[in-house]
Amino acid sequence: MKSRRLALAATAVLLASCSTIPTAPPPAVATLVCEPLLSKNAECVHRIDALTASAQTGSWGMGGRAAINHGRQSGSLGVEWEDAGSSGSYLIVLTAPITRQGWRLQEQNGRATLEGMAGGPRTGADGAALLREATGFEIPVQALRHWMRGYPDPSQRLDKAAFAGDNLATLVQGGWQIDYLARDVQGRPSRINATRGDDRVRLVIDRWGPLEQ
């Protein structure tokens, strides 16, 4: 237990030394709010069905920056993410820009491995649990694989979806609220806030494309 507290403290120091993400603009004003459990509004059904059907299942990648908060603990990281899509495999590289401390989280065949912590790699069935144990931060890895690209997580019930014009503005799933604050010229999300109680992940996506090693 003592060694884990020391590891968490060291991680907090490393993260606290990173650059911060500028304040994002407020979410766009929603023109259509859908709560599937409460209403079967025809337009909502159509929009949610279309959103789900358009979800891409192939491989993808991104690079960007994340600011993470858990209660009074906070930090910022560089993020590189490469995802194999429907196979469930992914590789996430997290970097503290100033210290250059890095962590690699990889999942293949239902087994996750986290590298970069004192004491050597850690393995388990749940990548988010490994990150939480190692850093103290709550990062919903599996759901973010879908939320980052502007789609609901198909493994969870959709509680709310709000649209601003043709674009998805807000999702509520699994207790998390995901706000889409900006998009690139191709309509892909470029600024996202995900919040649940005292946990918050603010993500700026600088690049969609293969992971940069």
Tab-separated table of N, CA, C and O in Angstrom, residues 68-71 128 132 136-141 143 147 156 159 171-179 193-202:
chain	number	residue	atom	x	y	z
A	68	ILE	N	-6.811	16.145	-17.184
A	68	ILE	CA	-7.594	15.194	-16.404
A	68	ILE	C	-7.720	15.697	-14.975
A	68	ILE	O	-6.738	16.150	-14.379
A	69	ASN	N	-8.928	15.627	-14.434
A	69	ASN	CA	-9.181	16.024	-13.052
A	69	ASN	C	-9.889	14.907	-12.312
A	69	ASN	O	-10.788	14.260	-12.857
A	70	HIS	N	-9.460	14.677	-11.065
A	70	HIS	CA	-10.145	13.761	-10.160
A	70	HIS	C	-10.128	14.412	-8.789
A	70	HIS	O	-9.116	14.365	-8.090
A	71	GLY	N	-11.239	15.042	-8.412
A	71	GLY	CA	-11.258	15.800	-7.171
A	71	GLY	C	-10.243	16.928	-7.248
A	71	GLY	O	-10.240	17.733	-8.174
A	128	ALA	N	-8.703	0.549	-18.205
A	128	ALA	CA	-9.090	1.696	-17.380
A	128	ALA	C	-8.760	1.441	-15.916
A	128	ALA	O	-8.328	2.348	-15.191
A	132	ARG	N	-6.337	3.614	-13.476
A	132	ARG	CA	-6.865	4.140	-12.212
A	132	ARG	C	-5.980	3.717	-11.047
A	132	ARG	O	-5.659	4.522	-10.170
A	136	GLY	N	-4.462	7.068	-10.237
A	136	GLY	CA	-5.529	7.672	-9.458
A	136	GLY	C	-6.576	8.369	-10.299
A	136	GLY	O	-7.575	8.869	-9.777
A	137	PHE	N	-6.401	8.404	-11.617
A	137	PHE	CA	-7.354	9.071	-12.504
A	137	PHE	C	-8.354	8.083	-13.084
A	137	PHE	O	-8.025	6.930	-13.387
A	138	GLU	N	-9.588	8.568	-13.280
A	138	GLU	CA	-10.642	7.770	-13.900
A	138	GLU	C	-10.718	8.158	-15.368
A	138	GLU	O	-11.140	9.266	-15.727
A	139	ILE	N	-10.282	7.254	-16.245
A	139	ILE	CA	-10.304	7.502	-17.685
A	139	ILE	C	-11.087	6.359	-18.336
A	139	ILE	O	-10.603	5.224	-18.377
A	140	PRO	N	-12.291	6.618	-18.836
A	140	PRO	CA	-13.137	5.544	-19.382
A	140	PRO	C	-12.662	5.099	-20.764
A	140	PRO	O	-13.242	5.455	-21.800
A	141	VAL	N	-11.618	4.305	-20.790
A	141	VAL	CA	-10.920	3.972	-22.033
A	141	VAL	C	-11.843	3.354	-23.075
A	141	VAL	O	-11.898	3.807	-24.223
A	143	ALA	N	-15.108	3.321	-23.453
A	143	ALA	CA	-16.139	4.220	-23.960
A	143	ALA	C	-15.537	5.347	-24.796
A	143	ALA	O	-16.114	5.761	-25.813
A	147	TRP	N	-16.715	7.582	-27.971
A	147	TRP	CA	-17.073	8.983	-27.723
A	147	TRP	C	-16.161	9.951	-28.456
A	147	TRP	O	-16.616	10.969	-28.982
A	156	GLN	N	-23.242	0.354	-23.940
A	156	GLN	CA	-23.941	1.004	-22.840
A	156	GLN	C	-25.274	1.586	-23.293
A	156	GLN	O	-25.445	1.947	-24.465
A	159	ASP	N	-28.528	7.418	-22.501
A	159	ASP	CA	-29.501	8.128	-21.681
A	159	ASP	C	-29.956	9.439	-22.311
A	159	ASP	O	-31.109	9.856	-22.118
A	171	LEU	N	-23.653	13.872	-25.312
A	171	LEU	CA	-24.078	12.502	-25.025
A	171	LEU	C	-24.088	12.317	-23.515
A	171	LEU	O	-23.238	12.874	-22.819
A	172	VAL	N	-24.999	11.510	-23.008
A	172	VAL	CA	-24.966	11.086	-21.623
A	172	VAL	C	-25.053	9.561	-21.606
A	172	VAL	O	-26.037	8.985	-22.082
A	173	GLN	N	-24.008	8.923	-21.084
A	173	GLN	CA	-23.930	7.464	-20.997
A	173	GLN	C	-23.133	7.067	-19.770
A	173	GLN	O	-22.106	7.697	-19.456
A	174	GLY	N	-23.588	6.033	-19.081
A	174	GLY	CA	-22.829	5.482	-17.963
A	174	GLY	C	-22.503	6.494	-16.885
A	174	GLY	O	-21.476	6.361	-16.207
A	175	GLY	N	-23.344	7.509	-16.720
A	175	GLY	CA	-23.083	8.539	-15.729
A	175	GLY	C	-22.183	9.654	-16.212
A	175	GLY	O	-21.978	10.646	-15.504
A	176	TRP	N	-21.599	9.511	-17.395
A	176	TRP	CA	-20.724	10.529	-17.978
A	176	TRP	C	-21.511	11.428	-18.917
A	176	TRP	O	-22.375	10.957	-19.666
A	177	GLN	N	-21.194	12.720	-18.910
A	177	GLN	CA	-21.706	13.649	-19.909
A	177	GLN	C	-20.562	14.048	-20.819
A	177	GLN	O	-19.521	14.517	-20.366
A	178	ILE	N	-20.761	13.872	-22.127
A	178	ILE	CA	-19.733	14.171	-23.113
A	178	ILE	C	-20.219	15.328	-23.957
A	178	ILE	O	-21.244	15.232	-24.638
A	179	ASP	N	-19.494	16.430	-23.906
A	179	ASP	CA	-19.830	17.628	-24.675
A	179	ASP	C	-18.838	17.791	-25.819
A	179	ASP	O	-17.615	17.766	-25.604
A	193	ASN	N	-15.233	17.480	-23.868
A	193	ASN	CA	-15.211	17.417	-22.409
A	193	ASN	C	-16.046	16.229	-21.962
A	193	ASN	O	-17.198	16.083	-22.398
A	194	ALA	N	-15.499	15.392	-21.093
A	194	ALA	CA	-16.247	14.282	-20.499
A	194	ALA	C	-16.224	14.459	-18.988
A	194	ALA	O	-15.146	14.569	-18.391
A	195	THR	N	-17.398	14.502	-18.349
A	195	THR	CA	-17.475	14.750	-16.913
A	195	THR	C	-18.403	13.742	-16.233
A	195	THR	O	-19.414	13.321	-16.789
A	196	ARG	N	-18.023	13.374	-15.009
A	196	ARG	CA	-18.862	12.538	-14.148
A	196	ARG	C	-18.502	12.843	-12.712
A	196	ARG	O	-17.436	12.456	-12.231
A	197	GLY	N	-19.365	13.575	-12.021
A	197	GLY	CA	-19.054	13.956	-10.649
A	197	GLY	C	-17.760	14.745	-10.581
A	197	GLY	O	-17.595	15.769	-11.260
A	198	ASP	N	-16.797	14.271	-9.777
A	198	ASP	CA	-15.513	14.952	-9.618
A	198	ASP	C	-14.502	14.584	-10.703
A	198	ASP	O	-13.379	15.103	-10.697
A	199	ASP	N	-14.885	13.689	-11.604
A	199	ASP	CA	-13.969	13.268	-12.666
A	199	ASP	C	-14.238	14.065	-13.937
A	199	ASP	O	-15.390	14.244	-14.344
A	200	ARG	N	-13.154	14.530	-14.557
A	200	ARG	CA	-13.302	15.268	-15.811
A	200	ARG	C	-12.116	14.981	-16.719
A	200	ARG	O	-10.962	14.968	-16.272
A	201	VAL	N	-12.411	14.751	-17.995
A	201	VAL	CA	-11.382	14.594	-19.022
A	201	VAL	C	-11.663	15.621	-20.111
A	201	VAL	O	-12.731	15.611	-20.726
A	202	ARG	N	-10.719	16.529	-20.309
A	202	ARG	CA	-10.824	17.504	-21.396
A	202	ARG	C	-9.818	17.107	-22.468
A	202	ARG	O	-8.633	16.948	-22.185
